[in-house]
Tab-separated table of C-alpha atoms in Angstrom:
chain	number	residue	atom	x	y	z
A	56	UNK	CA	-3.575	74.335	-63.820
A	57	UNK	CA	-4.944	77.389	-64.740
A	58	UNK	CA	-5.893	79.678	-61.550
A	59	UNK	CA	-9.635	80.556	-62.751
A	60	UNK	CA	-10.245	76.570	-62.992
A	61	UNK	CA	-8.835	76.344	-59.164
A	62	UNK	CA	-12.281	77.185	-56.931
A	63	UNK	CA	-14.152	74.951	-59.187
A	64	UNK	CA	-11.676	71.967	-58.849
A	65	UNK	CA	-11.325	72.000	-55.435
A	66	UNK	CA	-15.309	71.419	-55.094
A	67	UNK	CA	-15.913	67.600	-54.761
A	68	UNK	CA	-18.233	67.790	-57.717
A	69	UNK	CA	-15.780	69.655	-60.227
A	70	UNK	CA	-13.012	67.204	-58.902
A	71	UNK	CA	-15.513	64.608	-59.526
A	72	UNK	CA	-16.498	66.172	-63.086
A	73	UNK	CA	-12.578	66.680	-63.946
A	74	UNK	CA	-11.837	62.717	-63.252
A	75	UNK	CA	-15.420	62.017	-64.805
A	76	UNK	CA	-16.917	60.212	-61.682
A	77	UNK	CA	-19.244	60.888	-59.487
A	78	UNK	CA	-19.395	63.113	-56.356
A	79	UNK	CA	-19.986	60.010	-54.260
A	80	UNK	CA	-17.174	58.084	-55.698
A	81	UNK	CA	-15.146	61.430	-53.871
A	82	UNK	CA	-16.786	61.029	-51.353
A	83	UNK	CA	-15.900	58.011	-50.406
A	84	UNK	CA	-12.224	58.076	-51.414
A	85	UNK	CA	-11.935	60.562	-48.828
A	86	UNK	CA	-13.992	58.481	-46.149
A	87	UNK	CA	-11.669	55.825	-47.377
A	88	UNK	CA	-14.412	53.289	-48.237
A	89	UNK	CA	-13.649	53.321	-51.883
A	90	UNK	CA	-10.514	52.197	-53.546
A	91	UNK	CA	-10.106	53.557	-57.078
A	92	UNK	CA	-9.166	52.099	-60.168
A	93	UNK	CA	-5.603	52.122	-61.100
A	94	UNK	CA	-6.522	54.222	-63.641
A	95	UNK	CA	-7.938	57.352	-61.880
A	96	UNK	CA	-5.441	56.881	-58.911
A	97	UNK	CA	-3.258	57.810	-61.926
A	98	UNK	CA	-5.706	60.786	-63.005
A	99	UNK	CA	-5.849	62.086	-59.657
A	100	UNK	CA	-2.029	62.325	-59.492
A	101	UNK	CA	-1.492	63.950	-62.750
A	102	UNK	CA	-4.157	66.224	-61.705
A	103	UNK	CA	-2.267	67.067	-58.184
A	104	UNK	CA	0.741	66.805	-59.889
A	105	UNK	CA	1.796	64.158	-57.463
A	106	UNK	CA	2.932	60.691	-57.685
A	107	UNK	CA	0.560	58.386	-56.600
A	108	UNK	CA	2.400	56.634	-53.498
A	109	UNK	CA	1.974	60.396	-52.058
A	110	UNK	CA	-1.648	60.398	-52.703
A	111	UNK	CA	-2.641	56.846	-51.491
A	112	UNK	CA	-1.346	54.222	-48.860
A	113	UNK	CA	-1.475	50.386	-49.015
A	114	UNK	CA	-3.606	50.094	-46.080
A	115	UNK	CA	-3.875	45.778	-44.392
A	116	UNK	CA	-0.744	44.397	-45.847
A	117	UNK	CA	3.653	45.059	-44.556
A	118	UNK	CA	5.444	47.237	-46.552
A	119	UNK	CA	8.811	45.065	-46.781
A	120	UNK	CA	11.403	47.470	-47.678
């Protein structure tokens, strides 16, 4: 990530323009009243540079391990 993108990016809309969504759809992941699609969990993580399990929790069901 390129440190002249970083103030932008960490706005919710130029996350949301990044992932190409919509500021409410940011909003709401981080209320936690929106799950995403597989596929921009998997954006969001590349974009972090995370792996997803560190981004998002399974929330209502056991973890067996």
């Amino acid at each position: 990530m390129n440190e002249s993108e970083t103030p932008e990016l960490w706005t919710q809309e130029g996350l949301a323009k990044r992932l190409g969504v919509t500021r409410q759809t940011i909003i709401s992941m981080e209320k936690g009243t929106y799950n995403p699609s597989l596929a921009l969990a998997f954006k969001l993580a590349h974009l972090f540079e995370m792996k997803i399990e560190d981004i998002f929790e399974l929330r209502g069901e056991k973890n067996e391990s």
